[in-house]
Amino acid sequence: MSDLYFEPAHALHQKLVGKELSAVELASAVLDRLESTEATLNAYLLVTRDAALRAAEATDRRIAAGEAISYWDGIPVAVKDNMCTKGIRTTCASKILQNYVPPYTATAVGRLLEQGAVMVGKTNMDEFAFGSSTENSAFGPTRNPWDLERVPGGSSGGSAAAVAAGAAVAGLGSDTGGSVRQPASLCGIVGMKPTYGRVSRYGLVAFASSLDQISPVTRDVRDTAEMLKVICGHDPMDSTSSPDPVPDYAEALNSDIKGVKIGVPKELMGEGLQPVVRASIEAAVATLEELGAVCEEVSLPHVSHTIPAYYLIAPAEASSNLARFDGVRYGYRAERPEDALAMYKRSRGEGLGPEAKRRIMLGTYALSAGYYQAYYGQAQRVRTLIIRDFEAAFARYDVLISPASPSVAFRLGEKVDDPLQMYLSDICTAPANLAGIPAASLPCGLEDGLPVGLQVMARVLDEPAVLRVAYAFEQARGSLGAPPLN
Amino acid sequence: MISKEDVRYVAQLARLELTPQEIDVFTGQLGTILEYAGQIANLEAEKVPPTAHALPLTNVFRKDEVRPSLAPEEALAAAPEREDDAFVVPRIV
């Protein structure tokens, strides 16, 4: 049973249906693996062992009754701790929500659980999703299963590390500037941000309302397609959710990409890339060409302004979204405040971590009188220019590819003292958030034992194009194997 | 560059109490970040319409009908301090 926890959901589903395995055996195997790796990895903030086993028992009852079970029924999944789970502690890896228990469940999580998925726990993250390394968690960093001295990426580092290590079969993360794609890249797994609005944000603790999307974190592209089928779709509880019907994403899993036109934005293959990443992506281009795709360099000139624009827009929206954490209705309240103003200032001052404070202040400054037009207003205009660059590119190309991260996993502590250096980790991923387009990262290679991720992007609502190219590449490339973690 | 006074003012706007040490560190860091982000001021973009939202939705309304919502008990369950159906806070004025 030792390899069970490394199998993708589709293989496990077949075993459950074929009665080679019970859901309780599967959940136990994954929970045991979780427990044996957790002291080292710190991927989880909360493990829900009892609830998971009860859910697995329910799956087994359905199977015993001869019911047809769905793809995700009985599959152990991890949920990033910024998604509300009713009655189950949800902290966003922050002291300010250390004991917060939500009275409702996020729509996307609910849809997955309704399928019978077995939630094994809530995963670690950068506090309020502010970060690219999971080092900003108030509860300690998560370590990369491929090299324990290195970061798993962030902010969905816990979910990515868990799936990579076999401590969950699949999971949910969230992606605002790259927070699922970059950790997927650093941990050697698949992470896909859907088109903005494709997945309900109801119950996702908001960071940047025009950028956030809940995103699947999986072992392979098929599992991503199947998870998207479940979580995508209009939600009346989220008025920013798209009314567009959800296609059967599994139909896109076709390994024939002959004639597909692929653009490689030169601004994403620039100076800031580590040589090993560049080499890995160039090898990927060769593989795609062998599969019959046509790859060409393209320019997205305004994409080189992504980080300045993103680090004005996202913190501005975050400063507004985090205003609710004031000690009034939930979360941490400072002791014996002399008046309401002191309550707000001290609760927030004592409960929020340094990166949260930096972003709130950046955002507040960018929105303040006298600076609004120069910073936030200008960033919104740059956003339009970036969107136009993508639209022009997609008129000529079916998909665009790039690295998902400018580097392989960096060492713990390496960038914590230089926030700007940390922000530059998002250079490959943030353009897709600004433009609202779907984008996935999938394993591309191992360089000195560290994973590199290939990013595939397509136009708005064209998840099928992303999935098709990703699947074809994945089938040709084969697996990276499991991390050498014991 | 941003001054310590700017940082104190912004912290006040954001209702954040900072220690003197935090003010020092943040002044330096925010200055660096804003200088970097401020480079977009040089871009010629006056005539470009701003984008607030990537998805072109407007006026997402529903019928004005009463529907089930969070019960008062559930809404108050996480309150640091409550009295009947109210959140209790220190004096405002």
PDB file of N, CA, C and O in Angstrom, chain A residues 39-95:
ATOM      1  N   ALA A  39       5.558  16.457  10.903  1.00  0.00           N
ATOM      2  CA  ALA A  39       6.519  17.106  11.798  1.00  0.00           C
ATOM      3  C   ALA A  39       7.623  17.782  10.988  1.00  0.00           C
ATOM      4  O   ALA A  39       8.142  18.838  11.356  1.00  0.00           O
ATOM      5  N   THR A  40       7.956  17.197   9.855  1.00  0.00           N
ATOM      6  CA  THR A  40       9.002  17.750   8.993  1.00  0.00           C
ATOM      7  C   THR A  40       8.470  18.869   8.107  1.00  0.00           C
ATOM      8  O   THR A  40       9.123  19.878   7.923  1.00  0.00           O
ATOM      9  N   LEU A  41       7.298  18.641   7.504  1.00  0.00           N
ATOM     10  CA  LEU A  41       6.818  19.571   6.488  1.00  0.00           C
ATOM     11  C   LEU A  41       6.023  20.758   7.040  1.00  0.00           C
ATOM     12  O   LEU A  41       6.044  21.829   6.471  1.00  0.00           O
ATOM     13  N   ASN A  42       5.258  20.530   8.099  1.00  0.00           N
ATOM     14  CA  ASN A  42       4.351  21.582   8.600  1.00  0.00           C
ATOM     15  C   ASN A  42       3.427  22.082   7.497  1.00  0.00           C
ATOM     16  O   ASN A  42       3.233  23.288   7.327  1.00  0.00           O
ATOM     17  N   ALA A  43       2.834  21.138   6.741  1.00  0.00           N
ATOM     18  CA  ALA A  43       1.950  21.526   5.645  1.00  0.00           C
ATOM     19  C   ALA A  43       0.540  21.859   6.130  1.00  0.00           C
ATOM     20  O   ALA A  43      -0.202  22.554   5.452  1.00  0.00           O
ATOM     21  N   TYR A  44       0.175  21.374   7.297  1.00  0.00           N
ATOM     22  CA  TYR A  44      -1.193  21.510   7.793  1.00  0.00           C
ATOM     23  C   TYR A  44      -1.287  22.382   9.023  1.00  0.00           C
ATOM     24  O   TYR A  44      -0.406  22.352   9.884  1.00  0.00           O
ATOM     25  N   LEU A  45      -2.383  23.148   9.109  1.00  0.00           N
ATOM     26  CA  LEU A  45      -2.691  23.913  10.320  1.00  0.00           C
ATOM     27  C   LEU A  45      -3.709  23.158  11.158  1.00  0.00           C
ATOM     28  O   LEU A  45      -3.818  23.371  12.356  1.00  0.00           O
ATOM     29  N   LEU A  46      -4.472  22.283  10.500  1.00  0.00           N
ATOM     30  CA  LEU A  46      -5.485  21.508  11.204  1.00  0.00           C
ATOM     31  C   LEU A  46      -5.675  20.200  10.450  1.00  0.00           C
ATOM     32  O   LEU A  46      -5.821  20.203   9.230  1.00  0.00           O
ATOM     33  N   VAL A  47      -5.636  19.084  11.167  1.00  0.00           N
ATOM     34  CA  VAL A  47      -5.887  17.778  10.552  1.00  0.00           C
ATOM     35  C   VAL A  47      -7.240  17.303  11.072  1.00  0.00           C
ATOM     36  O   VAL A  47      -7.475  17.314  12.285  1.00  0.00           O
ATOM     37  N   THR A  48      -8.131  16.933  10.155  1.00  0.00           N
ATOM     38  CA  THR A  48      -9.483  16.545  10.565  1.00  0.00           C
ATOM     39  C   THR A  48      -9.660  15.033  10.393  1.00  0.00           C
ATOM     40  O   THR A  48     -10.497  14.570   9.613  1.00  0.00           O
ATOM     41  N   ARG A  49      -8.851  14.296  11.158  1.00  0.00           N
ATOM     42  CA  ARG A  49      -8.807  12.834  11.010  1.00  0.00           C
ATOM     43  C   ARG A  49     -10.167  12.158  11.213  1.00  0.00           C
ATOM     44  O   ARG A  49     -10.599  11.373  10.380  1.00  0.00           O
ATOM     45  N   ASP A  50     -10.837  12.456  12.312  1.00  0.00           N
ATOM     46  CA  ASP A  50     -12.106  11.778  12.610  1.00  0.00           C
ATOM     47  C   ASP A  50     -13.162  12.073  11.554  1.00  0.00           C
ATOM     48  O   ASP A  50     -13.849  11.171  11.080  1.00  0.00           O
ATOM     49  N   ALA A  51     -13.289  13.339  11.206  1.00  0.00           N
ATOM     50  CA  ALA A  51     -14.286  13.713  10.194  1.00  0.00           C
ATOM     51  C   ALA A  51     -13.951  13.059   8.863  1.00  0.00           C
ATOM     52  O   ALA A  51     -14.834  12.621   8.120  1.00  0.00           O
ATOM     53  N   ALA A  52     -12.673  12.965   8.545  1.00  0.00           N
ATOM     54  CA  ALA A  52     -12.245  12.344   7.294  1.00  0.00           C
ATOM     55  C   ALA A  52     -12.629  10.869   7.270  1.00  0.00           C
ATOM     56  O   ALA A  52     -13.172  10.365   6.280  1.00  0.00           O
ATOM     57  N   LEU A  53     -12.374  10.169   8.373  1.00  0.00           N
ATOM     58  CA  LEU A  53     -12.699   8.736   8.405  1.00  0.00           C
ATOM     59  C   LEU A  53     -14.212   8.528   8.340  1.00  0.00           C
ATOM     60  O   LEU A  53     -14.686   7.601   7.684  1.00  0.00           O
ATOM     61  N   ARG A  54     -14.975   9.422   8.991  1.00  0.00           N
ATOM     62  CA  ARG A  54     -16.448   9.300   8.907  1.00  0.00           C
ATOM     63  C   ARG A  54     -16.916   9.509   7.469  1.00  0.00           C
ATOM     64  O   ARG A  54     -17.799   8.812   6.990  1.00  0.00           O
ATOM     65  N   ALA A  55     -16.314  10.484   6.785  1.00  0.00           N
ATOM     66  CA  ALA A  55     -16.683  10.733   5.386  1.00  0.00           C
ATOM     67  C   ALA A  55     -16.310   9.521   4.528  1.00  0.00           C
ATOM     68  O   ALA A  55     -17.068   9.117   3.639  1.00  0.00           O
ATOM     69  N   ALA A  56     -15.168   8.933   4.799  1.00  0.00           N
ATOM     70  CA  ALA A  56     -14.730   7.754   4.044  1.00  0.00           C
ATOM     71  C   ALA A  56     -15.685   6.582   4.291  1.00  0.00           C
ATOM     72  O   ALA A  56     -16.019   5.820   3.379  1.00  0.00           O
ATOM     73  N   GLU A  57     -16.140   6.465   5.526  1.00  0.00           N
ATOM     74  CA  GLU A  57     -17.120   5.402   5.837  1.00  0.00           C
ATOM     75  C   GLU A  57     -18.396   5.602   5.032  1.00  0.00           C
ATOM     76  O   GLU A  57     -18.998   4.638   4.559  1.00  0.00           O
ATOM     77  N   ALA A  58     -18.801   6.858   4.871  1.00  0.00           N
ATOM     78  CA  ALA A  58     -20.012   7.149   4.086  1.00  0.00           C
ATOM     79  C   ALA A  58     -19.809   6.733   2.628  1.00  0.00           C
ATOM     80  O   ALA A  58     -20.725   6.184   2.002  1.00  0.00           O
ATOM     81  N   THR A  59     -18.613   6.978   2.103  1.00  0.00           N
ATOM     82  CA  THR A  59     -18.305   6.530   0.736  1.00  0.00           C
ATOM     83  C   THR A  59     -18.445   5.014   0.653  1.00  0.00           C
ATOM     84  O   THR A  59     -19.071   4.480  -0.269  1.00  0.00           O
ATOM     85  N   ASP A  60     -17.869   4.309   1.619  1.00  0.00           N
ATOM     86  CA  ASP A  60     -17.909   2.842   1.613  1.00  0.00           C
ATOM     87  C   ASP A  60     -19.347   2.333   1.697  1.00  0.00           C
ATOM     88  O   ASP A  60     -19.693   1.336   1.071  1.00  0.00           O
ATOM     89  N   ARG A  61     -20.190   3.029   2.466  1.00  0.00           N
ATOM     90  CA  ARG A  61     -21.609   2.625   2.536  1.00  0.00           C
ATOM     91  C   ARG A  61     -22.268   2.774   1.173  1.00  0.00           C
ATOM     92  O   ARG A  61     -23.050   1.937   0.751  1.00  0.00           O
ATOM     93  N   ARG A  62     -21.928   3.863   0.472  1.00  0.00           N
ATOM     94  CA  ARG A  62     -22.514   4.070  -0.863  1.00  0.00           C
ATOM     95  C   ARG A  62     -22.056   2.959  -1.806  1.00  0.00           C
ATOM     96  O   ARG A  62     -22.858   2.431  -2.580  1.00  0.00           O
ATOM     97  N   ILE A  63     -20.788   2.617  -1.735  1.00  0.00           N
ATOM     98  CA  ILE A  63     -20.266   1.567  -2.615  1.00  0.00           C
ATOM     99  C   ILE A  63     -20.931   0.234  -2.288  1.00  0.00           C
ATOM    100  O   ILE A  63     -21.360  -0.502  -3.197  1.00  0.00           O
ATOM    101  N   ALA A  64     -21.052  -0.063  -0.995  1.00  0.00           N
ATOM    102  CA  ALA A  64     -21.662  -1.337  -0.566  1.00  0.00           C
ATOM    103  C   ALA A  64     -23.117  -1.431  -1.005  1.00  0.00           C
ATOM    104  O   ALA A  64     -23.612  -2.508  -1.317  1.00  0.00           O
ATOM    105  N   ALA A  65     -23.793  -0.255  -1.059  1.00  0.00           N
ATOM    106  CA  ALA A  65     -25.212  -0.248  -1.462  1.00  0.00           C
ATOM    107  C   ALA A  65     -25.364  -0.345  -2.965  1.00  0.00           C
ATOM    108  O   ALA A  65     -26.466  -0.283  -3.493  1.00  0.00           O
ATOM    109  N   GLY A  66     -24.224  -0.446  -3.670  1.00  0.00           N
ATOM    110  CA  GLY A  66     -24.293  -0.593  -5.123  1.00  0.00           C
ATOM    111  C   GLY A  66     -24.497   0.728  -5.857  1.00  0.00           C
ATOM    112  O   GLY A  66     -24.776   0.734  -7.052  1.00  0.00           O
ATOM    113  N   GLU A  67     -24.336   1.850  -5.140  1.00  0.00           N
ATOM    114  CA  GLU A  67     -24.494   3.151  -5.815  1.00  0.00           C
ATOM    115  C   GLU A  67     -23.270   3.435  -6.676  1.00  0.00           C
ATOM    116  O   GLU A  67     -22.147   3.037  -6.329  1.00  0.00           O
ATOM    117  N   ALA A  68     -23.500   4.147  -7.787  1.00  0.00           N
ATOM    118  CA  ALA A  68     -22.368   4.589  -8.608  1.00  0.00           C
ATOM    119  C   ALA A  68     -21.737   5.781  -7.903  1.00  0.00           C
ATOM    120  O   ALA A  68     -22.450   6.694  -7.490  1.00  0.00           O
ATOM    121  N   ILE A  69     -20.450   5.745  -7.687  1.00  0.00           N
ATOM    122  CA  ILE A  69     -19.840   6.873  -6.977  1.00  0.00           C
ATOM    123  C   ILE A  69     -19.160   7.828  -7.947  1.00  0.00           C
ATOM    124  O   ILE A  69     -18.661   7.433  -8.990  1.00  0.00           O
ATOM    125  N   SER A  70     -19.146   9.111  -7.574  1.00  0.00           N
ATOM    126  CA  SER A  70     -18.570  10.128  -8.447  1.00  0.00           C
ATOM    127  C   SER A  70     -17.045  10.080  -8.362  1.00  0.00           C
ATOM    128  O   SER A  70     -16.470   9.470  -7.464  1.00  0.00           O
ATOM    129  N   TYR A  71     -16.413  10.756  -9.270  1.00  0.00           N
ATOM    130  CA  TYR A  71     -14.951  10.798  -9.388  1.00  0.00           C
ATOM    131  C   TYR A  71     -14.260  11.153  -8.067  1.00  0.00           C
ATOM    132  O   TYR A  71     -13.234  10.599  -7.715  1.00  0.00           O
ATOM    133  N   TRP A  72     -14.797  12.121  -7.344  1.00  0.00           N
ATOM    134  CA  TRP A  72     -14.127  12.610  -6.129  1.00  0.00           C
ATOM    135  C   TRP A  72     -14.621  11.936  -4.850  1.00  0.00           C
ATOM    136  O   TRP A  72     -14.107  12.221  -3.777  1.00  0.00           O
ATOM    137  N   ASP A  73     -15.575  11.054  -4.951  1.00  0.00           N
ATOM    138  CA  ASP A  73     -16.128  10.400  -3.775  1.00  0.00           C
ATOM    139  C   ASP A  73     -15.060   9.527  -3.126  1.00  0.00           C
ATOM    140  O   ASP A  73     -14.500   8.634  -3.767  1.00  0.00           O
ATOM    141  N   GLY A  74     -14.762   9.806  -1.866  1.00  0.00           N
ATOM    142  CA  GLY A  74     -13.779   9.001  -1.137  1.00  0.00           C
ATOM    143  C   GLY A  74     -12.336   9.421  -1.344  1.00  0.00           C
ATOM    144  O   GLY A  74     -11.422   8.804  -0.787  1.00  0.00           O
ATOM    145  N   ILE A  75     -12.102  10.489  -2.106  1.00  0.00           N
ATOM    146  CA  ILE A  75     -10.721  10.914  -2.373  1.00  0.00           C
ATOM    147  C   ILE A  75     -10.263  11.919  -1.312  1.00  0.00           C
ATOM    148  O   ILE A  75     -10.914  12.953  -1.115  1.00  0.00           O
ATOM    149  N   PRO A  76      -9.151  11.647  -0.628  1.00  0.00           N
ATOM    150  CA  PRO A  76      -8.628  12.556   0.405  1.00  0.00           C
ATOM    151  C   PRO A  76      -8.092  13.861  -0.190  1.00  0.00           C
ATOM    152  O   PRO A  76      -7.221  13.839  -1.059  1.00  0.00           O
ATOM    153  N   VAL A  77      -8.656  14.987   0.273  1.00  0.00           N
ATOM    154  CA  VAL A  77      -8.251  16.295  -0.246  1.00  0.00           C
ATOM    155  C   VAL A  77      -7.877  17.244   0.887  1.00  0.00           C
ATOM    156  O   VAL A  77      -8.349  17.121   2.007  1.00  0.00           O
ATOM    157  N   ALA A  78      -7.033  18.221   0.530  1.00  0.00           N
ATOM    158  CA  ALA A  78      -6.596  19.239   1.481  1.00  0.00           C
ATOM    159  C   ALA A  78      -7.198  20.575   1.054  1.00  0.00           C
ATOM    160  O   ALA A  78      -7.341  20.825  -0.138  1.00  0.00           O
ATOM    161  N   VAL A  79      -7.544  21.421   2.010  1.00  0.00           N
ATOM    162  CA  VAL A  79      -8.150  22.716   1.700  1.00  0.00           C
ATOM    163  C   VAL A  79      -7.319  23.822   2.340  1.00  0.00           C
ATOM    164  O   VAL A  79      -7.072  23.804   3.556  1.00  0.00           O
ATOM    165  N   LYS A  80      -6.884  24.767   1.524  1.00  0.00           N
ATOM    166  CA  LYS A  80      -6.086  25.886   2.052  1.00  0.00           C
ATOM    167  C   LYS A  80      -6.891  26.637   3.118  1.00  0.00           C
ATOM    168  O   LYS A  80      -8.116  26.813   2.983  1.00  0.00           O
ATOM    169  N   ASP A  81      -6.195  27.073   4.164  1.00  0.00           N
ATOM    170  CA  ASP A  81      -6.916  27.601   5.320  1.00  0.00           C
ATOM    171  C   ASP A  81      -7.447  29.022   5.155  1.00  0.00           C
ATOM    172  O   ASP A  81      -7.725  29.694   6.150  1.00  0.00           O
ATOM    173  N   ASN A  82      -7.631  29.487   3.921  1.00  0.00           N
ATOM    174  CA  ASN A  82      -8.321  30.765   3.725  1.00  0.00           C
ATOM    175  C   ASN A  82      -9.708  30.532   3.122  1.00  0.00           C
ATOM    176  O   ASN A  82     -10.343  31.474   2.649  1.00  0.00           O
ATOM    177  N   MET A  83     -10.148  29.266   3.157  1.00  0.00           N
ATOM    178  CA  MET A  83     -11.494  28.958   2.670  1.00  0.00           C
ATOM    179  C   MET A  83     -12.327  28.515   3.858  1.00  0.00           C
ATOM    180  O   MET A  83     -11.944  27.616   4.596  1.00  0.00           O
ATOM    181  N   CYS A  84     -13.455  29.182   4.043  1.00  0.00           N
ATOM    182  CA  CYS A  84     -14.308  28.909   5.192  1.00  0.00           C
ATOM    183  C   CYS A  84     -14.889  27.511   5.148  1.00  0.00           C
ATOM    184  O   CYS A  84     -15.376  27.064   4.109  1.00  0.00           O
ATOM    185  N   THR A  85     -14.804  26.841   6.273  1.00  0.00           N
ATOM    186  CA  THR A  85     -15.377  25.507   6.435  1.00  0.00           C
ATOM    187  C   THR A  85     -16.239  25.579   7.700  1.00  0.00           C
ATOM    188  O   THR A  85     -15.730  25.846   8.785  1.00  0.00           O
ATOM    189  N   LYS A  86     -17.535  25.369   7.532  1.00  0.00           N
ATOM    190  CA  LYS A  86     -18.478  25.568   8.639  1.00  0.00           C
ATOM    191  C   LYS A  86     -18.120  24.693   9.834  1.00  0.00           C
ATOM    192  O   LYS A  86     -17.956  23.479   9.701  1.00  0.00           O
ATOM    193  N   GLY A  87     -18.017  25.343  10.991  1.00  0.00           N
ATOM    194  CA  GLY A  87     -17.745  24.596  12.222  1.00  0.00           C
ATOM    195  C   GLY A  87     -16.306  24.136  12.359  1.00  0.00           C
ATOM    196  O   GLY A  87     -15.943  23.514  13.355  1.00  0.00           O
ATOM    197  N   ILE A  88     -15.463  24.423  11.361  1.00  0.00           N
ATOM    198  CA  ILE A  88     -14.059  23.979  11.385  1.00  0.00           C
ATOM    199  C   ILE A  88     -13.164  25.201  11.306  1.00  0.00           C
ATOM    200  O   ILE A  88     -13.278  26.021  10.389  1.00  0.00           O
ATOM    201  N   ARG A  89     -12.265  25.287  12.269  1.00  0.00           N
ATOM    202  CA  ARG A  89     -11.397  26.456  12.405  1.00  0.00           C
ATOM    203  C   ARG A  89     -10.760  26.859  11.069  1.00  0.00           C
ATOM    204  O   ARG A  89     -10.301  26.001  10.312  1.00  0.00           O
ATOM    205  N   THR A  90     -10.773  28.156  10.819  1.00  0.00           N
ATOM    206  CA  THR A  90     -10.222  28.719   9.581  1.00  0.00           C
ATOM    207  C   THR A  90      -9.429  29.942   9.983  1.00  0.00           C
ATOM    208  O   THR A  90      -9.989  30.907  10.501  1.00  0.00           O
ATOM    209  N   THR A  91      -8.113  29.905   9.776  1.00  0.00           N
ATOM    210  CA  THR A  91      -7.261  30.938  10.357  1.00  0.00           C
ATOM    211  C   THR A  91      -6.582  31.864   9.359  1.00  0.00           C
ATOM    212  O   THR A  91      -6.037  32.889   9.757  1.00  0.00           O
ATOM    213  N   CYS A  92      -6.546  31.501   8.086  1.00  0.00           N
ATOM    214  CA  CYS A  92      -5.757  32.263   7.100  1.00  0.00           C
ATOM    215  C   CYS A  92      -4.300  32.393   7.545  1.00  0.00           C
ATOM    216  O   CYS A  92      -3.609  33.327   7.144  1.00  0.00           O
ATOM    217  N   ALA A  93      -3.851  31.459   8.384  1.00  0.00           N
ATOM    218  CA  ALA A  93      -2.484  31.457   8.935  1.00  0.00           C
ATOM    219  C   ALA A  93      -2.159  32.768   9.648  1.00  0.00           C
ATOM    220  O   ALA A  93      -1.009  33.237   9.622  1.00  0.00           O
ATOM    221  N   SER A  94      -3.174  33.357  10.284  1.00  0.00           N
ATOM    222  CA  SER A  94      -2.991  34.632  10.976  1.00  0.00           C
ATOM    223  C   SER A  94      -3.384  34.514  12.439  1.00  0.00           C
ATOM    224  O   SER A  94      -4.338  33.818  12.778  1.00  0.00           O
ATOM    225  N   LYS A  95      -2.663  35.244  13.304  1.00  0.00           N
ATOM    226  CA  LYS A  95      -3.038  35.277  14.718  1.00  0.00           C
ATOM    227  C   LYS A  95      -4.401  35.958  14.888  1.00  0.00           C
ATOM    228  O   LYS A  95      -5.129  35.659  15.827  1.00  0.00           O
TER     229      LYS A  95
END
